[in-house]
Coordinates of C-alpha atoms and ligand atoms in Angstrom, one line a residue:
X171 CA 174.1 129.7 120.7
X172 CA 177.5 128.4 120.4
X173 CA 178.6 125.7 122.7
X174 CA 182.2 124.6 122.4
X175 CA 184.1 122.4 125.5
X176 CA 187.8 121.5 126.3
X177 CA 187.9 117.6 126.8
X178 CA 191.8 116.8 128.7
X179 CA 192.0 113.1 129.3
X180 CA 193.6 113.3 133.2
X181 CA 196.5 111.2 131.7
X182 CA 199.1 113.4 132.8
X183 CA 200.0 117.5 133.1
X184 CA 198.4 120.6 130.9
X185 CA 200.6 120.4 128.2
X186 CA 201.3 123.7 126.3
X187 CA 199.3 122.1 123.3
X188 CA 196.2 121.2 125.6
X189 CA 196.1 124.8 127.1
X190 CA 196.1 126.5 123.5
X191 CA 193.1 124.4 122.8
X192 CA 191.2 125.1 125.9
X193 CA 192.0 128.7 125.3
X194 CA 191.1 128.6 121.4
X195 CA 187.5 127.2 122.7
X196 CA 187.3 129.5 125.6
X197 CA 187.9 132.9 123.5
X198 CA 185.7 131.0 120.7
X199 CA 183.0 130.6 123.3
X200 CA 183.8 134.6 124.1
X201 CA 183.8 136.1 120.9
X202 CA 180.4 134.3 119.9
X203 CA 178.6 134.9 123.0
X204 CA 178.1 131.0 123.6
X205 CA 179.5 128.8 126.3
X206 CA 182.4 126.7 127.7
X207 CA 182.8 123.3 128.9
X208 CA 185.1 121.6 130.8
X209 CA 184.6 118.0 130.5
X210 CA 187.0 115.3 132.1
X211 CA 187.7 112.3 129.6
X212 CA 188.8 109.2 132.1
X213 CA 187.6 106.2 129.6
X214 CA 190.9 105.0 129.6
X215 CA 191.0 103.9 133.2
X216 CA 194.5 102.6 133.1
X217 CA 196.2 105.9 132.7
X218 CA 193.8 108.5 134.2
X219 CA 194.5 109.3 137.9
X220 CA 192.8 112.2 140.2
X221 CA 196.5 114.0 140.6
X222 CA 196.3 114.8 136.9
X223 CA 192.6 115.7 136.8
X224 CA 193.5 118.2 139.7
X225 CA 196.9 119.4 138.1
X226 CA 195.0 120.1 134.8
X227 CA 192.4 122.1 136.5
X228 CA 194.6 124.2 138.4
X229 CA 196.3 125.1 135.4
X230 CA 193.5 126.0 133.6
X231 CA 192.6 128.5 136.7
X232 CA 195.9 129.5 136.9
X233 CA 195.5 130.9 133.3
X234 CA 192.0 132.1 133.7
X235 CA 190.6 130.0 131.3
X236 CA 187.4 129.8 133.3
X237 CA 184.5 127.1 132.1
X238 CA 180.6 128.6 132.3
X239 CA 179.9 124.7 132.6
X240 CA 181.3 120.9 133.9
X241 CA 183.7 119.8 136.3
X242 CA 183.4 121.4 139.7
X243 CA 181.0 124.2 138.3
X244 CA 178.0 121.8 137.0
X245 CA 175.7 122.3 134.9
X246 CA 172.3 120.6 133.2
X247 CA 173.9 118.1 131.2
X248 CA 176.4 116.7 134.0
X249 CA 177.7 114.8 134.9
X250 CA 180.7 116.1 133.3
X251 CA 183.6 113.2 133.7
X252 CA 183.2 110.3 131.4
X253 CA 183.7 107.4 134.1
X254 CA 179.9 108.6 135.9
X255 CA 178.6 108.6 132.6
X256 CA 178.9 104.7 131.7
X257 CA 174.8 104.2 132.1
X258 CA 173.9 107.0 130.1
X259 CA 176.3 105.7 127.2
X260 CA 174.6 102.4 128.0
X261 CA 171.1 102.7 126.0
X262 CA 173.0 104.3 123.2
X263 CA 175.3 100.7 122.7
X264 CA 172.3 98.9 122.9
X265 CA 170.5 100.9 120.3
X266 CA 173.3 100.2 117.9
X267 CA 173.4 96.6 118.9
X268 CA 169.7 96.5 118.3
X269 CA 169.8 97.9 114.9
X270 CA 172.5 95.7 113.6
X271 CA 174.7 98.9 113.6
X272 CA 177.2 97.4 116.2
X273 CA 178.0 93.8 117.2
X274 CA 179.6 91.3 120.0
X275 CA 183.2 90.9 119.2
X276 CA 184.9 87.4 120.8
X277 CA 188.4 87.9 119.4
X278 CA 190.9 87.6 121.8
X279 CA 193.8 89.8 121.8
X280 CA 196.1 87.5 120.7
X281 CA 194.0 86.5 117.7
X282 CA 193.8 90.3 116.4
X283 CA 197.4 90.6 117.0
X284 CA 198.0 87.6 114.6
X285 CA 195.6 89.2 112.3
X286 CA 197.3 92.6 112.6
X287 CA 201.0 90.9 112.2
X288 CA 199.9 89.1 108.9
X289 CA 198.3 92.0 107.1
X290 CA 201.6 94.2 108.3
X291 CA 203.6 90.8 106.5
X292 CA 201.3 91.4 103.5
X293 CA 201.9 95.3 103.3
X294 CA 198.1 95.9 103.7
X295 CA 196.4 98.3 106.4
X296 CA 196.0 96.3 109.3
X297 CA 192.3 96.6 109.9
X298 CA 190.0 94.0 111.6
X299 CA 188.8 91.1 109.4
X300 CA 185.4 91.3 110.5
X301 CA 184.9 87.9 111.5
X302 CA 182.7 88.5 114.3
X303 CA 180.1 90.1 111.9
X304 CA 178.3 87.3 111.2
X305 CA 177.6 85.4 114.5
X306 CA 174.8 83.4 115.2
X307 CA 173.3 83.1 118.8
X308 CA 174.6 79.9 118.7
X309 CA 178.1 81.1 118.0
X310 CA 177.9 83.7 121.1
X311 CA 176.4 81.2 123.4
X312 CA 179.4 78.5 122.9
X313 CA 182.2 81.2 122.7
X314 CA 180.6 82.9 126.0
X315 CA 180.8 78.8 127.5
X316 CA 184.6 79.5 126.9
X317 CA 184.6 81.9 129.3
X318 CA 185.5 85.0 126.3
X319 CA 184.2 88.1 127.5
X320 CA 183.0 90.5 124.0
X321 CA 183.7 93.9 123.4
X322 CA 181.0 95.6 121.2
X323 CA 182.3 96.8 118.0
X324 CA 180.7 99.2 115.8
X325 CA 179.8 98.1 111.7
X326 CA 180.8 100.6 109.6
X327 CA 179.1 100.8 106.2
X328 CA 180.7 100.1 103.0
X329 CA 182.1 102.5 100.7
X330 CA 180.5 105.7 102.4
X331 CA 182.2 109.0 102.0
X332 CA 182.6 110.8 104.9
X333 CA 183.4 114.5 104.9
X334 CA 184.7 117.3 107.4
X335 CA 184.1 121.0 106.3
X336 CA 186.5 121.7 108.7
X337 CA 187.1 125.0 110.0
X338 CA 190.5 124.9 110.1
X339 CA 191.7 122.7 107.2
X340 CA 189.0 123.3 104.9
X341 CA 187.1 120.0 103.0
X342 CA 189.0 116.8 104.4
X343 CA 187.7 113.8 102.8
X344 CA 187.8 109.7 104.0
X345 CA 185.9 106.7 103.2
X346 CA 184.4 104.7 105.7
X347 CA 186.7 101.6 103.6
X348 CA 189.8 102.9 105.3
X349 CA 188.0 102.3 108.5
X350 CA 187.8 98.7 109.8
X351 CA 184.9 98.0 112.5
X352 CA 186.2 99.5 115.5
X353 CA 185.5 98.5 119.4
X354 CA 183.1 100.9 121.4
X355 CA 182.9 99.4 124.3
X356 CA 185.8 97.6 125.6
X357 CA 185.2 93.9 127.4
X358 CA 185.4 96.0 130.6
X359 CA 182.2 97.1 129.9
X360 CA 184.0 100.8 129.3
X361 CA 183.1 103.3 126.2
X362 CA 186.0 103.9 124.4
X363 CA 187.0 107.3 123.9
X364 CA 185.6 107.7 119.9
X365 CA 182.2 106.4 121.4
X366 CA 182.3 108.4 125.1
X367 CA 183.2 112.1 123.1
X368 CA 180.8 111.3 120.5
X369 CA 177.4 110.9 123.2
X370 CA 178.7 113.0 125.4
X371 CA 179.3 116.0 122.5
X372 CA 175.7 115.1 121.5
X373 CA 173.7 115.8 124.8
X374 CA 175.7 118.3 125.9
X375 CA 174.5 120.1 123.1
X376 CA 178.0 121.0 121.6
X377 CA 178.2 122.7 118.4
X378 CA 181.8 123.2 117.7
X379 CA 184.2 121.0 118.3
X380 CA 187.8 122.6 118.8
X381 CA 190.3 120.1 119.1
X382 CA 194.1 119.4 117.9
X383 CA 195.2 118.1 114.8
X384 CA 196.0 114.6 116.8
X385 CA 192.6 113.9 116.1
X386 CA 191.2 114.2 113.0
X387 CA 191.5 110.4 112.0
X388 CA 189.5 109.7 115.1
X389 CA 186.5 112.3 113.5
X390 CA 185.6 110.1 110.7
X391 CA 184.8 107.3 113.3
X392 CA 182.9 109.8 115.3
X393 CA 180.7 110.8 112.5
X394 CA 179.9 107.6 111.5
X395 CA 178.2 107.2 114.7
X396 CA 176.4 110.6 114.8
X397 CA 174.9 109.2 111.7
X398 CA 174.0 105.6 112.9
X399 CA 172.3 107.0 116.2
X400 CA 170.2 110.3 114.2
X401 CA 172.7 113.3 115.7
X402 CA 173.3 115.9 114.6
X403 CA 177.2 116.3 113.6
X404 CA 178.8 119.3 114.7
X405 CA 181.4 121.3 113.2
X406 CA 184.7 120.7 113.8
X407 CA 188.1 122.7 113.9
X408 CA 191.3 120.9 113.9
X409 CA 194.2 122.9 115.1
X410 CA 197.6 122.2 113.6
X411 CA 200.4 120.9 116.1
X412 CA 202.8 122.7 117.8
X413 CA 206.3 122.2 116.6
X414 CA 209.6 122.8 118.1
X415 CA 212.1 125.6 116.1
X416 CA 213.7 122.4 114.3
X417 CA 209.7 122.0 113.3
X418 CA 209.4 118.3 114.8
X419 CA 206.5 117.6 117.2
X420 CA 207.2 120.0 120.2
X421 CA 208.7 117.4 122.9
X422 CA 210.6 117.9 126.4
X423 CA 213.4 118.0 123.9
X424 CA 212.2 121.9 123.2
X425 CA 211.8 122.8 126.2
X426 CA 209.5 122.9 129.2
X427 CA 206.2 121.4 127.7
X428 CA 204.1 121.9 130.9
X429 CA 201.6 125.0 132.2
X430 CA 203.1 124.2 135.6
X431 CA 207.1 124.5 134.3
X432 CA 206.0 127.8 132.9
X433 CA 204.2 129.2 136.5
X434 CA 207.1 127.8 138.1
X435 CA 209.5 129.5 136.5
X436 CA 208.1 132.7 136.8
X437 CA 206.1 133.1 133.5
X438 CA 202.9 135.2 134.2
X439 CA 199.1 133.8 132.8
X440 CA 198.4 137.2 130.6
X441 CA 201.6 136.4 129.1
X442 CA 200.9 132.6 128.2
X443 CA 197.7 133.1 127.0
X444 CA 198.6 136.2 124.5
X445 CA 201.4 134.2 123.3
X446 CA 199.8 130.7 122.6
X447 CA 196.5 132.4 121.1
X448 CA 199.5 133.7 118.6
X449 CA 200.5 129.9 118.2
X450 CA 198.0 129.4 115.2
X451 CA 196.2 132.3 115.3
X452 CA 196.9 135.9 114.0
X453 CA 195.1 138.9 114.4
X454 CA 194.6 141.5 111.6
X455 CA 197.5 144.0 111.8
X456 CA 200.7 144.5 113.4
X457 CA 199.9 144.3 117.0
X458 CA 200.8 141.2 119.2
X459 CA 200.2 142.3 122.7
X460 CA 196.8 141.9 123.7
X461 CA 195.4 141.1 127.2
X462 CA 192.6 138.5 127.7
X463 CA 189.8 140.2 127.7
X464 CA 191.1 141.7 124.0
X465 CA 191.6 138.8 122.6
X466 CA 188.1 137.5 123.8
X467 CA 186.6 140.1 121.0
X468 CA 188.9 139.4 118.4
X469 CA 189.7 136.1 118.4
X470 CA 188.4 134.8 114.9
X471 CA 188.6 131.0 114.3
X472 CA 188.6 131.7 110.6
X473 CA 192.1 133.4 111.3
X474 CA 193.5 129.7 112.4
X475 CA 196.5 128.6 110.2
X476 CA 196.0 125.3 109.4
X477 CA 199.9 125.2 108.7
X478 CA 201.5 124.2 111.7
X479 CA 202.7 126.9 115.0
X480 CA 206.6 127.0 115.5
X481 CA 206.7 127.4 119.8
X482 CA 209.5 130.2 119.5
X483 CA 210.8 130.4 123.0
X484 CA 212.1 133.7 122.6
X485 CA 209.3 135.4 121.6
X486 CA 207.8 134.0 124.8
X487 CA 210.6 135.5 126.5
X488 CA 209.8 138.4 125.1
X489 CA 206.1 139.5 125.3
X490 CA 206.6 137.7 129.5
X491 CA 208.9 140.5 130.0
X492 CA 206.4 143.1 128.6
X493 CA 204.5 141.6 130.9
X494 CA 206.6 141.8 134.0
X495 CA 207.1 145.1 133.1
X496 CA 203.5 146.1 132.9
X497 CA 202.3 144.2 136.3
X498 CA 201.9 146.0 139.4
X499 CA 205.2 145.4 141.2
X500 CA 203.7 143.8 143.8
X501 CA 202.3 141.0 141.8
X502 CA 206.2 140.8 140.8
X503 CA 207.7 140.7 144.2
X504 CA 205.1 138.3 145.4
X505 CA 206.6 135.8 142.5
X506 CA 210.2 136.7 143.1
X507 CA 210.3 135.9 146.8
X508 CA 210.1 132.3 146.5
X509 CA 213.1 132.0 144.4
X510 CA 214.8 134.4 146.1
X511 CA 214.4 132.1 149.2
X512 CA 215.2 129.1 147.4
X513 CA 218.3 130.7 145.6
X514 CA 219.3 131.4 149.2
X515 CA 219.4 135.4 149.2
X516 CA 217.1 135.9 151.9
X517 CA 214.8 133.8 154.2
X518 CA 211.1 133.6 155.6
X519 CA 212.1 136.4 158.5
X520 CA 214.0 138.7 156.3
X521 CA 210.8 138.7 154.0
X522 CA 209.1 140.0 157.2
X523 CA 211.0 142.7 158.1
X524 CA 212.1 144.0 154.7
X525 CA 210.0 143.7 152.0
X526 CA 210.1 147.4 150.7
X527 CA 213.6 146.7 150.0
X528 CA 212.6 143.7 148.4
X529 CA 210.4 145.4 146.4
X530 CA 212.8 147.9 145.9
X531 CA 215.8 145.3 144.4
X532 CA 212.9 143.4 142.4
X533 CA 211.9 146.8 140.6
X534 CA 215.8 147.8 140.1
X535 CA 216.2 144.0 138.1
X536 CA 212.8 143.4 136.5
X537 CA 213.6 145.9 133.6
X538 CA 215.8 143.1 132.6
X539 CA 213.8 139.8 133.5
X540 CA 212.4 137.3 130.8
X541 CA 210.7 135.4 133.3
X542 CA 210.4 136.2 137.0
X543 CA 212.8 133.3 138.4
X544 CA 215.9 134.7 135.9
X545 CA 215.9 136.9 139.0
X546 CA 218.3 135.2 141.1
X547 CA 220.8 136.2 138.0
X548 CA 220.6 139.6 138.3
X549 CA 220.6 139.8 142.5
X550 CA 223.9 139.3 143.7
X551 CA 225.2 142.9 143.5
X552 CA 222.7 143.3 146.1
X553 CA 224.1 141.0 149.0
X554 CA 227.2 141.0 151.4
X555 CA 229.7 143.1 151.3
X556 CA 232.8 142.4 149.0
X557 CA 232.9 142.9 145.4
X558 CA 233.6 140.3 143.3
X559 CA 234.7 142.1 140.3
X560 CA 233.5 140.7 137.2
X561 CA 235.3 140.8 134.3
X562 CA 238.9 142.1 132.7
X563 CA 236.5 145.5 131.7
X564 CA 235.6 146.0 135.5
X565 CA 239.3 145.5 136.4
X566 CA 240.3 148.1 134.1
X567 CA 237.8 150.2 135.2
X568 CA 239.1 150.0 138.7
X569 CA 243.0 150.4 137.3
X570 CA 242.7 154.5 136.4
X571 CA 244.7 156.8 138.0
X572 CA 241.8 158.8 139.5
X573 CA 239.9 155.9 141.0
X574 CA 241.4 156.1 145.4
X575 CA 240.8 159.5 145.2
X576 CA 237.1 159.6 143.8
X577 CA 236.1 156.5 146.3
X578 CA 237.7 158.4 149.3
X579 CA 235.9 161.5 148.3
X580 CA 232.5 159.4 147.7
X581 CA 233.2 158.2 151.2
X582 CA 233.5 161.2 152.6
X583 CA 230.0 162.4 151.2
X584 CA 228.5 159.0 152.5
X585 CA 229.9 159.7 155.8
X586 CA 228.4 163.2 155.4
X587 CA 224.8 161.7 154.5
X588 CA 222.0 160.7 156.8
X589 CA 220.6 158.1 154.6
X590 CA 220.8 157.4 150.8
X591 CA 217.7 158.0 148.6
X592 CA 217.2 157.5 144.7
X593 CA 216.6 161.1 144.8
X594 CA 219.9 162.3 147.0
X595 CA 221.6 159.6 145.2
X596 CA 221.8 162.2 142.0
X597 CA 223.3 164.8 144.6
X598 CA 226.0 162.9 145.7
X599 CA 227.3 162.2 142.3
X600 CA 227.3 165.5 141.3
X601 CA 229.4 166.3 145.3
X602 CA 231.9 163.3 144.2
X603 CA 232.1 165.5 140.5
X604 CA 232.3 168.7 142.2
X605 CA 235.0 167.2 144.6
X606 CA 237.4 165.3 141.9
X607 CA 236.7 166.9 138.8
X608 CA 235.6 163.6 137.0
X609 CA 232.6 163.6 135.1
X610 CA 230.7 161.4 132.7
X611 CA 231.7 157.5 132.2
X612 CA 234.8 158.4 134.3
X613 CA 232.6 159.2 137.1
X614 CA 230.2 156.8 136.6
X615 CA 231.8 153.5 135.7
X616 CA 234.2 153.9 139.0
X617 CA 231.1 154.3 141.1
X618 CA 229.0 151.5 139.7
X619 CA 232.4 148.9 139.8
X620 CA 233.5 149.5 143.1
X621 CA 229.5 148.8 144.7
X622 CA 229.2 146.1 142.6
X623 CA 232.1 144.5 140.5
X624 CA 230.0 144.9 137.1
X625 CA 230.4 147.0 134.1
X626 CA 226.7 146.8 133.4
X627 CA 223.0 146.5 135.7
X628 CA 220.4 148.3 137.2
X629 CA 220.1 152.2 137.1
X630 CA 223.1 153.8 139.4
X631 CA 220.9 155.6 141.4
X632 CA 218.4 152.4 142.0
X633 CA 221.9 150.7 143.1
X634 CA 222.9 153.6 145.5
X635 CA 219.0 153.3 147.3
X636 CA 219.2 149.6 147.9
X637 CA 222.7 149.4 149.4
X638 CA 222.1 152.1 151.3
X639 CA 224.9 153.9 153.4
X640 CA 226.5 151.6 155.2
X641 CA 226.9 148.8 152.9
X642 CA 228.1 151.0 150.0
X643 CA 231.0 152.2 152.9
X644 CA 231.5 148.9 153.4
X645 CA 232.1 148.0 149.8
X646 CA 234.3 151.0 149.5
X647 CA 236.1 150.1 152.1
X648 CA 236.9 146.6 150.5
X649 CA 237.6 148.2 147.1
X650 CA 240.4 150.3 148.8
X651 CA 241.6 146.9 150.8
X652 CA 241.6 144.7 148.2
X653 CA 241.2 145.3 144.9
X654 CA 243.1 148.4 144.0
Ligands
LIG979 N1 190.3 113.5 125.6 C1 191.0 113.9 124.4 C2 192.4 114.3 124.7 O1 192.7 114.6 125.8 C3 190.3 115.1 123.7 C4 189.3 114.7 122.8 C5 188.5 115.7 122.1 O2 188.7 116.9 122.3 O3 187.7 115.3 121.4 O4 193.2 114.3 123.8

């Protein structure tokens, strides 16, 4: 069975990059009937805090990108973060140390930087010397006197090819001589990273590793010490970056970068998740909307491009508003309400005592919406009572000859109407027709101007409902004041 995990380091939010590859390994884990882990990578103890751990969690609820095993869940190979696994990485250093296969390192920082600045001078690959290699007990003991702590550093064999059938990318090929020996356990007494993902991968039994492009130079070193401890390697998948529409590493630059600017702004999850599964991957055929649970049977990792995604905003725009338009409304008013409190339309109270109107204005708009909070742009014809005419087209509209005599007769029908329905709302245009002989755009235009000062916007009839008698009155009344 296949066995595939998502791995975040809690260094900061779910970036847009880091949910594509949880969701890659999730519908993976789908499609092939295996499982999905969420394991928490916090070896680098400097950077990883708690609010990020939680932040990246939520997100990954948020999207329904739900783990069958680790954090918070549990599991038989737990635990799952990588700072309560430092004793069960511990026999596994000093198995390597044992065998030769790793060694005591007592160069100081500044002594590799030296080293590092004089190959740079020399135009060479910085890489460590190796000078450590060779100590005798005798060495360790006096450089331990001098009070240097050792990090353990891993001896990487001469001249060995080392090759990735990768999933993605096809054959990549290195040679462990490009690699110099590298630290696996820092003087902290802390796994780094390439050693942590390489144990931990191991027990908990993954077989696919699903990961970005960022870190296929890492893979070489992780394979190198599959092979010095007897594992297994696994196979591995390296997805291409993401890249802005100038195609340079997708940055803040492009655009929100975060799961959480995307929720906050009104994006929905099905939306998200249909669009970055399309970041990389394609399906067979024309069709690009798919809901989860479709892309969970035909997700094919064989169908990854290893050329990298473009993040095209406006194609997110785009399949979110199919989305919008697809939820129940409910769903859509619930998300609306908050910016329509913030973008101060209404309040907590209102909300209370008027939410089928609510819901009524949010279904009149949402035709129209890319993302839920672009509501507070489309609003404003709904609330207070002048008109604010837009533009020179709405003036015009509001300059013909026949316009005080169609808004007196459409007040006159209001006056004559007990409330104002979508449905009634067609019978009172056709009364102000009957009444003033204008028909078509002539009839319309006036109407829709003079309740709301805009050429263009909701259905007319959806417009009529939510003002409602007395406020359209109103706004006739200020028309005739003021504007004409
Ligand atoms: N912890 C790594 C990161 O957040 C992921 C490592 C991996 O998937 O192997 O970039």
């Amino acid at each position: 069975m296949e066995r595939v995990r998502f791995a975040p380091s809690p260094t900061g939010h779910l970036h847009i990059g880091g949910a594509r590859t949880a969701l890659f390994n999730y519908l993976y884990a789908k499609r092939t009937g295996g499982k999905f882990l969420l394991r928490i990578e916090d070896t680098d103890l400097n950077r990883s805090t708690e609010e990020s751990e939680k932040v990246i969690i939520e997100g990954l609820k948020w999207l329904g990108i739900n783990w069958d095993e680790g954090i918070e869940v549990g599991g038989e190979h737990g635990p799952y973060r990588s700072t309560e696994r430092v004793d069960i990485y511990n026999p596994y250093v000093e198995k390597l140390l044992e065998e030769g296969k790793a060694y005591l390192c007592y160069c100081s920082e500044e002594e590799l930087e030296r080293e590092r600045e004089e190959a740079l001078k020399k135009g060479e690959m910085p890489r460590y010397s190796g000078k450590c290699r060779h100590l005798t007990k005798e060495d360790r003991e006096r450089l331990e006197k001098e009070g240097r702590k050792p990090v353990v550093r891993f001896r990487v064999p001469n001249n060995e090819p080392i090759i990735i059938e990768d999933l993605v990318r096809g054959r990549v090929e290195f040679n462990s001589n490009d690699i110099g020996d590298f630290i696996i356990v820092k003087s902290d007494g802390i796994p780094v990273y390439n050693f942590a993902v390489t144990i931990d991968d191991y027990l908990m039994e993954i077989t696919t590793v699903i990961r970005g492009e960022e870190h296929l130079s890492n893979t070489p070193r992780q394979i190198l010490i599959y092979k010095a401890l007897g594992f297994d390697v696994p196979k591995f998948a390296h997805v291409s970056l993401i890249l802005g529409k100038d195609r340079t590493k997708m940055s803040k630059r492009h655009g929100s970068t975060w799961v959480e600017q995307y929720k906050d702004a009104g994006y929905l999850p099905e939306a998200i998740n249909n669009f970055l599964a399309l970041l990389g991957w394609s399906p067979e055929g024309e069709e690009e909307i798919f809901s989860m649970s479709e892309l969970e049977n035909i997700f094919d990792i064989n169908r990854v491009s290893k050329n990298p995604a473009v993040f095209d905003i406006d194609k997110l725009n785009y399949i979110n508003g199919i989305y919008i338009r697809k939820s129940e409304l409910d769903k859509i008013v619930d998300l609306a309400i908050p910016h329509l409190i913030k973008a101060g339309f209404i309040d907590e109270d209102f909300v209370k005592e008027n939410r089928e109107w609510i819901s009524k204005v949010v279904d009149a708009v949402r035709g129209g919406l890319s993302y839920v909070g672009e509501i507070v742009n489309h609003v404003g014809i709904f609330f207070g009572e002048e008109v604010k005419l837009e533009d020179d087209e709405a003036k015009e509209v509001l300059k013909q000859e026949h316009i005080p005599a169609l808004l007196d007769e459409f007040k006159n029908i209001l006056l004559e109407t007990e409330t104002v329905t979508k449905e009634n709302a067609k019978e009172i245009m056709n009364e102000i027709k009957n009444r003033t002989g204008a028909k078509g755009k002539a009839l319309f235009m006036p109407v829709r101007v003079s309740v709301t000062g805009q050429v263009h916007g909701p259905e007319l009839v959806n417009i009529l409902e939510i003002l409602g008698k007395d406020l359209l009155i109103k706004r006739i009344d200020y028309v005739r004041q003021n504007l004409l």
